[in-house]
mmCIF file of C-alpha atoms in Angstrom:
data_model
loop_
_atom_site.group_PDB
_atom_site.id
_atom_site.type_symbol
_atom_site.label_atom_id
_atom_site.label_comp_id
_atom_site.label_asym_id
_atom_site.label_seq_id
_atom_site.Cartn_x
_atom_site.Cartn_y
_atom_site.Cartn_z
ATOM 1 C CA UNK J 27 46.438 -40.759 28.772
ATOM 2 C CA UNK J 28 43.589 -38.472 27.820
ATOM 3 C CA UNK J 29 43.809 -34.633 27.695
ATOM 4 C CA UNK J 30 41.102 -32.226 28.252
ATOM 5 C CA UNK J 31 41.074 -29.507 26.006
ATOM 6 C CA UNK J 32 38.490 -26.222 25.777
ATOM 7 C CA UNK J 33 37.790 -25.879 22.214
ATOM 8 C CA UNK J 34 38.387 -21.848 21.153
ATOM 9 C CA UNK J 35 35.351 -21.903 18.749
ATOM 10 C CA UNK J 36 31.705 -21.157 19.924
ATOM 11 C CA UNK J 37 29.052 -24.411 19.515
ATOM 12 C CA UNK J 38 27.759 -24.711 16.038
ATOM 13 C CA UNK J 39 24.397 -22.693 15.906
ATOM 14 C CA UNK J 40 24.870 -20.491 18.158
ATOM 15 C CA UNK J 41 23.790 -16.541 17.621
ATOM 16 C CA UNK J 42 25.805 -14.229 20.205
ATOM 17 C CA UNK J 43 23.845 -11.652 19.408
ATOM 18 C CA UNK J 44 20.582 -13.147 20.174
ATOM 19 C CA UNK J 45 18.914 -14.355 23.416
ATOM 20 C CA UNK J 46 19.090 -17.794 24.630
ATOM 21 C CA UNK J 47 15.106 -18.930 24.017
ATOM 22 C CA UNK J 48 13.636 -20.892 26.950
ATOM 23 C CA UNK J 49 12.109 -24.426 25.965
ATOM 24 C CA UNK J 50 8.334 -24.480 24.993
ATOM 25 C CA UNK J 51 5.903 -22.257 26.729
ATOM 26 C CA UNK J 52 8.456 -20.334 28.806
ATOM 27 C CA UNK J 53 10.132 -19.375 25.732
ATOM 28 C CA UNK J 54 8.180 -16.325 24.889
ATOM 29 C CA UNK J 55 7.208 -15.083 28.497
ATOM 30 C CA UNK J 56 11.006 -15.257 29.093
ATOM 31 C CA UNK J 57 11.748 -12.825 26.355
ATOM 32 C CA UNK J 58 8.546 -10.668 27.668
ATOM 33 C CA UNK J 59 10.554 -10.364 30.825
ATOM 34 C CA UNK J 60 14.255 -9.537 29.241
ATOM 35 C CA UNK J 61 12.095 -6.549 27.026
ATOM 36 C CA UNK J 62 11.659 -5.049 30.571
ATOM 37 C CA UNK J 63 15.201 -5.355 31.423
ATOM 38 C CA UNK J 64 17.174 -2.210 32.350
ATOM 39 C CA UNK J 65 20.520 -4.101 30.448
ATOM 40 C CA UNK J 66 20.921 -2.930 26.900
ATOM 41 C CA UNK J 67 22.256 -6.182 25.872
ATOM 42 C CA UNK J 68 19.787 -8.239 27.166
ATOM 43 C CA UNK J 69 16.503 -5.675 25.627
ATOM 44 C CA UNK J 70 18.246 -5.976 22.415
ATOM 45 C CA UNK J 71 19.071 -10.063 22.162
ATOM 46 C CA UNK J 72 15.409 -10.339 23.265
ATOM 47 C CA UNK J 73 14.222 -8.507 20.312
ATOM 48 C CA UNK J 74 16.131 -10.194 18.032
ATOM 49 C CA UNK J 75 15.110 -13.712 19.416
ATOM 50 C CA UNK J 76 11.535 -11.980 18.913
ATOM 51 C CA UNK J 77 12.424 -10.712 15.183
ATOM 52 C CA UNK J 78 12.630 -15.021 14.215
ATOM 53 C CA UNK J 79 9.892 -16.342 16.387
ATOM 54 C CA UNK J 80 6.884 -13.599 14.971
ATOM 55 C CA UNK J 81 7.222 -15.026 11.562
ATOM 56 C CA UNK J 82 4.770 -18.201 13.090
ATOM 57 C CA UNK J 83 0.722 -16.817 13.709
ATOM 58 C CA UNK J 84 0.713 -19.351 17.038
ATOM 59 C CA UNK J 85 3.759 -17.202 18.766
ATOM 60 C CA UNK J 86 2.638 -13.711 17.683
ATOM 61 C CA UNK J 87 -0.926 -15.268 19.408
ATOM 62 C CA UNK J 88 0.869 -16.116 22.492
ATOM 63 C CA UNK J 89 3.007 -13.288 22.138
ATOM 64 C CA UNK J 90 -0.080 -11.023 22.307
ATOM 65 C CA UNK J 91 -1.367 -13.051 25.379
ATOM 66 C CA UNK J 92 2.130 -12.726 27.480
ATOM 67 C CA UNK J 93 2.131 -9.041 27.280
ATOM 68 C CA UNK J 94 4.411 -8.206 24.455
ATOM 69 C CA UNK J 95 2.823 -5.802 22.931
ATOM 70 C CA UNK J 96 2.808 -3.195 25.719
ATOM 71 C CA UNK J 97 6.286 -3.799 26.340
ATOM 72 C CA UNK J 98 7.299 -3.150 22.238
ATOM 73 C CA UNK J 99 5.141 -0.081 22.555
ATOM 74 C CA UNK J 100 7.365 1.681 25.448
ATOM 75 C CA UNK J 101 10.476 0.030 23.863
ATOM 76 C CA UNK J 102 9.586 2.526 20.601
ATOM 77 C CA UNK J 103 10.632 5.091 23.081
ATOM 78 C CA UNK J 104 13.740 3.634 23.925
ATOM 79 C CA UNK J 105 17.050 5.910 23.585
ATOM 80 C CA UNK J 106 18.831 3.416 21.852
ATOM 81 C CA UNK J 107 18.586 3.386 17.834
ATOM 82 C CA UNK J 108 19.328 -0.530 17.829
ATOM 83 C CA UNK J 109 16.616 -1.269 20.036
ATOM 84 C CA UNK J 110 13.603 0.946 18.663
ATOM 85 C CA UNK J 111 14.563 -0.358 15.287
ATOM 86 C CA UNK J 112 14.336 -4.026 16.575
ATOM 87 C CA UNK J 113 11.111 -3.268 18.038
ATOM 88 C CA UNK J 114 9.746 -1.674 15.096
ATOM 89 C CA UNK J 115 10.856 -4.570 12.774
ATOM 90 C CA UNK J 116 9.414 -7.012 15.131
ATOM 91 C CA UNK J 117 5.497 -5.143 14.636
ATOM 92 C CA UNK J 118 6.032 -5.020 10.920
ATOM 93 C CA UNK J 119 6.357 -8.759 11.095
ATOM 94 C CA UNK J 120 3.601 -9.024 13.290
ATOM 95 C CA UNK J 121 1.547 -6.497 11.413
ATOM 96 C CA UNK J 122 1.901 -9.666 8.242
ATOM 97 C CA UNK J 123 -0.151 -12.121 10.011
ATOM 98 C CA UNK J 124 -4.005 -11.355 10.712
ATOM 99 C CA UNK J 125 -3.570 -12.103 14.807
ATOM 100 C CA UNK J 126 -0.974 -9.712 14.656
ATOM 101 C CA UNK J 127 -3.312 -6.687 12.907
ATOM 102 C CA UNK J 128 -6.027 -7.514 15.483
ATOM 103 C CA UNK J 129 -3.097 -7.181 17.948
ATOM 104 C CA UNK J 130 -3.005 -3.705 16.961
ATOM 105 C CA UNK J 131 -5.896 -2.621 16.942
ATOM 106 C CA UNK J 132 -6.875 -3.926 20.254
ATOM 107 C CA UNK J 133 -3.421 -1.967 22.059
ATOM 108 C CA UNK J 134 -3.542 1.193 20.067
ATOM 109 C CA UNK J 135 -0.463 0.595 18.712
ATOM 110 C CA UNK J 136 -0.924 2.688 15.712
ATOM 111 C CA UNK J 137 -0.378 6.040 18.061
ATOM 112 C CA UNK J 138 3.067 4.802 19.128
ATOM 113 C CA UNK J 139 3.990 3.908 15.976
ATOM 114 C CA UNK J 140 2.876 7.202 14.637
ATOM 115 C CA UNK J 141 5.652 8.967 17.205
ATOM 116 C CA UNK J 142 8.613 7.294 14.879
ATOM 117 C CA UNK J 143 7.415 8.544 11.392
ATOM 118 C CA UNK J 144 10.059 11.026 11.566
ATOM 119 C CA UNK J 145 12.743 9.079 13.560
ATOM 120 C CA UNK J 146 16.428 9.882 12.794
ATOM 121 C CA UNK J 147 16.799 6.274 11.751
ATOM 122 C CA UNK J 148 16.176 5.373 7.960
ATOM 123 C CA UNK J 149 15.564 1.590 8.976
ATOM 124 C CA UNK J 150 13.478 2.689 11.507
ATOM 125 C CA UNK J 151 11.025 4.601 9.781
ATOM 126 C CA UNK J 152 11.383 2.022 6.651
ATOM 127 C CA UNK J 153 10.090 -0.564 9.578
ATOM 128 C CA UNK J 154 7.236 1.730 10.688
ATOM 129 C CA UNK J 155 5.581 2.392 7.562
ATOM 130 C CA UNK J 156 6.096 -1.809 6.522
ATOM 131 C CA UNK J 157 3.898 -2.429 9.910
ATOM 132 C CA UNK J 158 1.023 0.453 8.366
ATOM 133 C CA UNK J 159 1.222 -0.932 5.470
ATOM 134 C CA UNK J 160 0.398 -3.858 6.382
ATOM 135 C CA UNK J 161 -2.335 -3.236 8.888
ATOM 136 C CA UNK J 162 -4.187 -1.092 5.892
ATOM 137 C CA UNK J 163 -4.438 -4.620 4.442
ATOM 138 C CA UNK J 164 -7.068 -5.029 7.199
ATOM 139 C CA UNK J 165 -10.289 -2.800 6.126
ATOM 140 C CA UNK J 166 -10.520 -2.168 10.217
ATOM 141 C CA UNK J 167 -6.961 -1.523 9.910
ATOM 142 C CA UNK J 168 -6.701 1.675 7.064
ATOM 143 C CA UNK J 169 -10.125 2.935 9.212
ATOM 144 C CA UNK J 170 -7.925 3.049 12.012
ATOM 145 C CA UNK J 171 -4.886 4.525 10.433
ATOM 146 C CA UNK J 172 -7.689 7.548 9.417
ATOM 147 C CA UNK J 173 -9.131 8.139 12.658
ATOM 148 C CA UNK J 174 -6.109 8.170 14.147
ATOM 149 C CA UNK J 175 -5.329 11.652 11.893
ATOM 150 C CA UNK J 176 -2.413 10.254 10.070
ATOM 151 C CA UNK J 177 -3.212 11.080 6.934
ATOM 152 C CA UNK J 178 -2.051 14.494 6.654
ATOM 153 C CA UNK J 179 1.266 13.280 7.902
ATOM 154 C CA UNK J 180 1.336 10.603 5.211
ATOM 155 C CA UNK J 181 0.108 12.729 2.761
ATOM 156 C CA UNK J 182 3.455 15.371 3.448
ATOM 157 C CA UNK J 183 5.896 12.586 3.899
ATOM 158 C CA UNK J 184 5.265 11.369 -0.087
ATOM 159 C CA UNK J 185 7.112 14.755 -0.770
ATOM 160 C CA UNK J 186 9.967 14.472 2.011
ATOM 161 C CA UNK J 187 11.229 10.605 1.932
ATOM 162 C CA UNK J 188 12.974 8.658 -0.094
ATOM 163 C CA UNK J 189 11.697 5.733 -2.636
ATOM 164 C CA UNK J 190 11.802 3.012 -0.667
ATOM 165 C CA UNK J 191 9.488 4.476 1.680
ATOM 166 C CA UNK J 192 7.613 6.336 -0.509
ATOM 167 C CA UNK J 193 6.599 2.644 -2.401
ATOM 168 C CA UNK J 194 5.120 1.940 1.144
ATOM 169 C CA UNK J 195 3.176 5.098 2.086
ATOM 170 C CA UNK J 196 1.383 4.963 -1.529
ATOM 171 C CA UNK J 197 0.583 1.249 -0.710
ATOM 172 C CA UNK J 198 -1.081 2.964 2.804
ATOM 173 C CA UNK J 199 -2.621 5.485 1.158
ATOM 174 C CA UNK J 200 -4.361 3.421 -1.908
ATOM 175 C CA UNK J 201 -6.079 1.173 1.062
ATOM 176 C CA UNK J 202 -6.639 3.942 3.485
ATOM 177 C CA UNK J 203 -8.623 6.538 0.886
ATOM 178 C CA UNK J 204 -11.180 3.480 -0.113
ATOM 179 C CA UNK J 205 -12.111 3.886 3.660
ATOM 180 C CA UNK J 206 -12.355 7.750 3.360
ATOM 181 C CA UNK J 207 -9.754 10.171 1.168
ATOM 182 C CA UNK J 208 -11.262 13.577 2.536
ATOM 183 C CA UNK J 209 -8.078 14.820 5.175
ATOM 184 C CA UNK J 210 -6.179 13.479 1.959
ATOM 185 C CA UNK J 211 -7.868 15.903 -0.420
ATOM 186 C CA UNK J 212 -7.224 18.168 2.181
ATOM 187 C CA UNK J 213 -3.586 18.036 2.601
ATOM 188 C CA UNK J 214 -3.078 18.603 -1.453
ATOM 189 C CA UNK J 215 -2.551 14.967 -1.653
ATOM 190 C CA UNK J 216 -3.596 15.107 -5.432
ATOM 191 C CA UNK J 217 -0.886 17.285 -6.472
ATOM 192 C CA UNK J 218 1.697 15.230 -4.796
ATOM 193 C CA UNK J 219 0.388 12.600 -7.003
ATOM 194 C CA UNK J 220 0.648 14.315 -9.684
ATOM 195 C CA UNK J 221 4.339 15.075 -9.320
ATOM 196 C CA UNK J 222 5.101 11.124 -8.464
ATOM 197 C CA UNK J 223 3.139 10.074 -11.600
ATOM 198 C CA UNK J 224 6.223 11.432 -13.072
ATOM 199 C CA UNK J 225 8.990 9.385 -11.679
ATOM 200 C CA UNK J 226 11.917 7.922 -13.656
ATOM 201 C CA UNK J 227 10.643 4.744 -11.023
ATOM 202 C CA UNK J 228 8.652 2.406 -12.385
ATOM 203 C CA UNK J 229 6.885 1.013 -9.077
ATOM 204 C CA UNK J 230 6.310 4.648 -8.003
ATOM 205 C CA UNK J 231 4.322 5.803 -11.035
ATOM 206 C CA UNK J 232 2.447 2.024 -10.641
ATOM 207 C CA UNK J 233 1.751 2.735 -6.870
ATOM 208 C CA UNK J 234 1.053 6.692 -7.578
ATOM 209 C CA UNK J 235 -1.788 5.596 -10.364
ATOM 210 C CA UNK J 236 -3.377 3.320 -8.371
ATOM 211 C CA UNK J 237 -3.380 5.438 -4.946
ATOM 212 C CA UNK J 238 -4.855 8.775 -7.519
ATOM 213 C CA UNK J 239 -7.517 5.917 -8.638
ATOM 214 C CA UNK J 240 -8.688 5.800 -4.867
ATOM 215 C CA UNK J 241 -8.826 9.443 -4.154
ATOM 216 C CA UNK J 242 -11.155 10.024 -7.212
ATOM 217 C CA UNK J 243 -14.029 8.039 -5.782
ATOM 218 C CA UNK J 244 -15.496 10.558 -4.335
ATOM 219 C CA UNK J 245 -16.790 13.745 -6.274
ATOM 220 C CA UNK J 246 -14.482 16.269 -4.150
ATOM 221 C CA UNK J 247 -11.275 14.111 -5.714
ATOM 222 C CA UNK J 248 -12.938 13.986 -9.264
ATOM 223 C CA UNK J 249 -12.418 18.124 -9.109
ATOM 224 C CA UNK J 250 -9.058 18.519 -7.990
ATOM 225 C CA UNK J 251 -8.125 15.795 -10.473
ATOM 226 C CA UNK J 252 -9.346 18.204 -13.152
ATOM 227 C CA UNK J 253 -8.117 21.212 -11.398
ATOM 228 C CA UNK J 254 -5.140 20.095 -11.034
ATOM 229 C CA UNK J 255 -4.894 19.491 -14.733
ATOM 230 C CA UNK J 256 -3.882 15.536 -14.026
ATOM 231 C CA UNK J 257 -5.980 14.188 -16.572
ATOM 232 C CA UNK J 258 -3.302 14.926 -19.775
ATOM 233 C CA UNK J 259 -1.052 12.853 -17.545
ATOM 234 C CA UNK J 260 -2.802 10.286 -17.090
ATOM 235 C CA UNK J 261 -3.906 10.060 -20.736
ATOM 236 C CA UNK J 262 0.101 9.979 -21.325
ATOM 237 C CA UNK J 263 0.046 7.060 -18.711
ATOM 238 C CA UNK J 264 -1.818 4.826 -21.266
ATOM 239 C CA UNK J 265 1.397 4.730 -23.567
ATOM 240 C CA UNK J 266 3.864 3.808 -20.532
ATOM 241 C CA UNK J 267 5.869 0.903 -21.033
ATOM 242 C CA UNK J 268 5.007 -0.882 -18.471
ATOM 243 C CA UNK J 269 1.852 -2.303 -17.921
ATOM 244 C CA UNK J 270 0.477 -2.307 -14.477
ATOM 245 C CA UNK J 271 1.076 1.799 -14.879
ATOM 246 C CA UNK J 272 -1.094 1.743 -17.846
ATOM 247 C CA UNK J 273 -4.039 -0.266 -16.258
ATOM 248 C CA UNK J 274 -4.137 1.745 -13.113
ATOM 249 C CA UNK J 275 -3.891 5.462 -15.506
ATOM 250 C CA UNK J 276 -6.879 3.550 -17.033
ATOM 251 C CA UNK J 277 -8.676 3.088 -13.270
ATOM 252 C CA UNK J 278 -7.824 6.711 -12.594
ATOM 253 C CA UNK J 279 -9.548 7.838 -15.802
ATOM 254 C CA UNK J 280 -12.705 5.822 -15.181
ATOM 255 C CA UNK J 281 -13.908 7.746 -12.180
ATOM 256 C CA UNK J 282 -11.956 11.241 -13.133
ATOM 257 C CA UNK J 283 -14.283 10.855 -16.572
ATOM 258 C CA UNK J 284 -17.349 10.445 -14.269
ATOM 259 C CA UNK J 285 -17.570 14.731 -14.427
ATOM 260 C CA UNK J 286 -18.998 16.480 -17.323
ATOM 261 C CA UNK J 287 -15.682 18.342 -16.807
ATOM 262 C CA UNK J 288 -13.643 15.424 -16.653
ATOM 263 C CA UNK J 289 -14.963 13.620 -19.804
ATOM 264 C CA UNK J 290 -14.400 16.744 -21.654
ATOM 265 C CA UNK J 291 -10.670 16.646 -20.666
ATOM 266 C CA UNK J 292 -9.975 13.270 -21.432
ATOM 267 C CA UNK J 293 -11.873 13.769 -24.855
ATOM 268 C CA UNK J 294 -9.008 17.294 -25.199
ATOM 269 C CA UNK J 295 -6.183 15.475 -24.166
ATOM 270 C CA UNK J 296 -7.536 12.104 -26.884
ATOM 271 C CA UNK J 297 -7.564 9.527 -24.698
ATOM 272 C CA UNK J 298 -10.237 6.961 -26.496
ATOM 273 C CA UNK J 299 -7.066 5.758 -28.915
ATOM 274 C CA UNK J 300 -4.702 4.958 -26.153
ATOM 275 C CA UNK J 301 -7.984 3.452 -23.981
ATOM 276 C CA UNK J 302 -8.913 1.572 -27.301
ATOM 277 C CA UNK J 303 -5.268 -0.191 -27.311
ATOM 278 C CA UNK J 304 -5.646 -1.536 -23.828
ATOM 279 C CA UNK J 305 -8.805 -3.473 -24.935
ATOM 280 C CA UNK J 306 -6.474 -6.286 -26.223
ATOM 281 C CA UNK J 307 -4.010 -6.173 -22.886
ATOM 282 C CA UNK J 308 -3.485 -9.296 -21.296
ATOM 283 C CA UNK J 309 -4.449 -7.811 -17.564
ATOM 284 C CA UNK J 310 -8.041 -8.312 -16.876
ATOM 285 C CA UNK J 311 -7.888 -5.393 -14.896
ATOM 286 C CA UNK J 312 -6.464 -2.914 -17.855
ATOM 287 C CA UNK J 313 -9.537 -4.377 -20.276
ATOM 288 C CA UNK J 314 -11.800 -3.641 -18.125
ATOM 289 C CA UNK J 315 -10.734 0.029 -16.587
ATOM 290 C CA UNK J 316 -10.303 0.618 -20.279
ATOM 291 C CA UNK J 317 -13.966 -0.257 -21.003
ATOM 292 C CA UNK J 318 -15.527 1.231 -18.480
ATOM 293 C CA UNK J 319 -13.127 4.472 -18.665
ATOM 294 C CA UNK J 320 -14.823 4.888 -22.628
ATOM 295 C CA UNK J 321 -18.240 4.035 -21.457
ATOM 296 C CA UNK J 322 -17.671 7.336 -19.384
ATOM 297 C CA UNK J 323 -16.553 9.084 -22.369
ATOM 298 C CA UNK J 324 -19.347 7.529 -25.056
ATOM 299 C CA UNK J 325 -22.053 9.777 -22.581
ATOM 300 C CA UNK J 326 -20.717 12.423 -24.237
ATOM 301 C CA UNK J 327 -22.226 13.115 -27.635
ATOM 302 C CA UNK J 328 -18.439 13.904 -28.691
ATOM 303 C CA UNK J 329 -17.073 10.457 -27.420
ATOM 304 C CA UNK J 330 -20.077 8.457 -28.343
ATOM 305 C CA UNK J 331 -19.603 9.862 -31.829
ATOM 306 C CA UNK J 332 -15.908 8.777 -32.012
ATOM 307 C CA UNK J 333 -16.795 5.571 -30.456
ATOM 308 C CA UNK J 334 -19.609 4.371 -33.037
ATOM 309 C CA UNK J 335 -17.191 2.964 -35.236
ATOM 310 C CA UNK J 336 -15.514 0.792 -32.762
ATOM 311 C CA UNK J 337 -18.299 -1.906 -31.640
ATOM 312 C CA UNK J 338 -17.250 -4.699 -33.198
ATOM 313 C CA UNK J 339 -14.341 -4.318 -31.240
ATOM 314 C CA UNK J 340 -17.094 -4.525 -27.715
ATOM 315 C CA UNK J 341 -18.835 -7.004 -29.603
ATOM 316 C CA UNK J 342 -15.745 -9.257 -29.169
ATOM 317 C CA UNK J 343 -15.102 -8.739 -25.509
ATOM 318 C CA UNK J 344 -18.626 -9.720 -24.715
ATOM 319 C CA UNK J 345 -16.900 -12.905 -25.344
ATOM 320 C CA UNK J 346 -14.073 -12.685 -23.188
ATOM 321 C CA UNK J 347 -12.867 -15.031 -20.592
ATOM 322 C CA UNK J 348 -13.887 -12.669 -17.491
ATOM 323 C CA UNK J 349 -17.463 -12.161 -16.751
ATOM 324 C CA UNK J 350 -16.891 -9.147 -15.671
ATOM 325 C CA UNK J 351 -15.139 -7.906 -18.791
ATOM 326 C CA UNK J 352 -18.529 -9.490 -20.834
ATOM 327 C CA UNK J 353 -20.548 -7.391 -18.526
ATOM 328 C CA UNK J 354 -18.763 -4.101 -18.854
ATOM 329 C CA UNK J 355 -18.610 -4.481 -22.657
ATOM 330 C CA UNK J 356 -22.319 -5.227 -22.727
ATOM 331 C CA UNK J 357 -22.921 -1.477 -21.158
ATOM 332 C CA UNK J 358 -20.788 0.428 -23.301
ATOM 333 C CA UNK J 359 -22.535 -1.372 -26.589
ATOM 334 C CA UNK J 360 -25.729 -0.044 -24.749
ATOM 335 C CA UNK J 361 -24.178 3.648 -23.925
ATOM 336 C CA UNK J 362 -22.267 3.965 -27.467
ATOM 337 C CA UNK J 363 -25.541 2.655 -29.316
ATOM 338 C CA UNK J 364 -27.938 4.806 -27.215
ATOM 339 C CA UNK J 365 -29.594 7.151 -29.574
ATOM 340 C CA UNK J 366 -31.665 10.615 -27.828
#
């Protein structure tokens, strides 16, 4: 005769720690309703049911539509660590899709967002900046991140936190200062810079470059850059061993070298040399930074002197496979042959 007997072991596929998701369209109203639950257990298994479903663009849309988003935003202020880091890692992966950085924009989430940058929670804050990050992807998105006044706070956290987050405010930054860099120029942001273009991290001194590129657009950047005595640096940058670094020192050059001051401290510190070496780099991007950083110095009579020599060496690149590299190399023949 048969026996009935109550297995010990859960069903295969089964995640105790996550909530049970409702079948097709309920599924994601459902979880809107557990967010609002006063249970612990139940706010945090809907958040990590949330954290798997965001990944698709269709359930952040209907996410958006059920009323998610103002129920993440108060759950930022929850008391519990587990759940405002849930809730946090569920608007970074949010803040990766497009409907997700129009989600944004359109709750103000960026303001309760803002409240966690100094959270007691590592994860948490590593979460937060991940979402900014990638909502300054968005050129609507880094406007909003500077009219929202973060910058200064940015700016002050690349001397306070660690690495890993300091990778992800310099990506923040670089996007945010092509929108406007003045509160960052403000808040000493180029001698913070300066300090990470020194790091014994690769990635830092890649992300530092390229972020000190964007705050030398406008003229108020090109100063500090010289008064800050960055230049030499970034003239030192062109021999780094890795490459990216040395195209983005090049970028940073190129607009620093726009000044009558700054093309006299490049020429001091003898950049052309190290500039002239990156004309044969495989990056597009370090050929032509490279180019258009010695075009700056050939206005001088010192650097056009220096530079005379070298046109075969343009006369190649004209032929290069990027147009814009042809283009760039067709100037500086013009600049470095120009005669008063």
């Amino acid at each position: 005769m048969a026996h009935t007997r109550i297995s010990m072991y859960q069903p295969p596929n089964i995640n105790p720690t996550q909530a049970a998701i409702a079948y097709g369209c309920r599924a994601l109203p459902k979880l809107n309703e557990e967010l609002q639950s006063k249970d612990l257990l139940t706010r945090q298994k809907a958040l990590m049911a949330l954290c798997d479903l965001m990944h698709d663009p269709e359930h952040i849309y209907v996410a958006i539509k059920t009323g998610c988003l103002e129920n993440l935003r108060a759950l930022l202020k929850d008391p519990n660590h587990l759940v405002r880091i849930k809730a946090t890692e569920v608007l970074s992966i949010m803040a990766a899709h497009n409907i997700g950085r129009e989600g944004f924009l359109e709750h103000d989430i960026i303001s309760a967002l803002s409240s966690l940058l100094n959270d007691s929670q590592p994860i948490c804050r590593v979460n937060t900046h991940l979402a900014f990050k990638h909502l300054a992807q968005l050129p609507s998105g880094a406007l909003a991140i500077v009219n929202s006044g973060l910058i200064p706070s940015l700016v002050l956290q690349l001397h306070t936190e660690h690495e890993s987050i300091q990778e992800l405010l310099l990506d923040t930054l670089a996007a945010c200062l092509l929108e406007d860099a003045n509160e960052a120029l403000a808040s000493r942001a180029v001698p913070f810079l300066k300090e990470l273009l020194l790091s014994n991290n690769e990635n830092i001194r890649t992300k530092a470059a390229a972020t000190l590129t964007a705050v030398s657009i406008p003229l108020e950047g090109k100063k500090q850059v010289c008064q800050y005595d960055v230049i030499p640096l970034l003239v030192h940058l062109l021999k780094d061993s890795v490459e990216e670094v040395r195209a983005n020192a090049a970028g940073a050059l190129m607009y620093a070298t726009v000044t009558t001051e700054g093309k006299y401290a490049a020429l001091d510190a003898e950049a052309i040399h190290p500039l002239l070496s990156l004309l044969s780099s495989n990056l597009i991007k370090a050929r032509l930074n490279a180019i258009k950083a010695l075009t700056m110095l050939a206005e001088a009579p010192e650097g056009r002197k220096l530079l005379q020599v070298q046109v075969p060496i343009f006369r190649v690149l004209e032929m290069d496979r990027s147009k814009a590299v042809q283009r760039a190399a067709q100037v500086a023949i013009k600049v470095i042959e120009w005669k008063p």
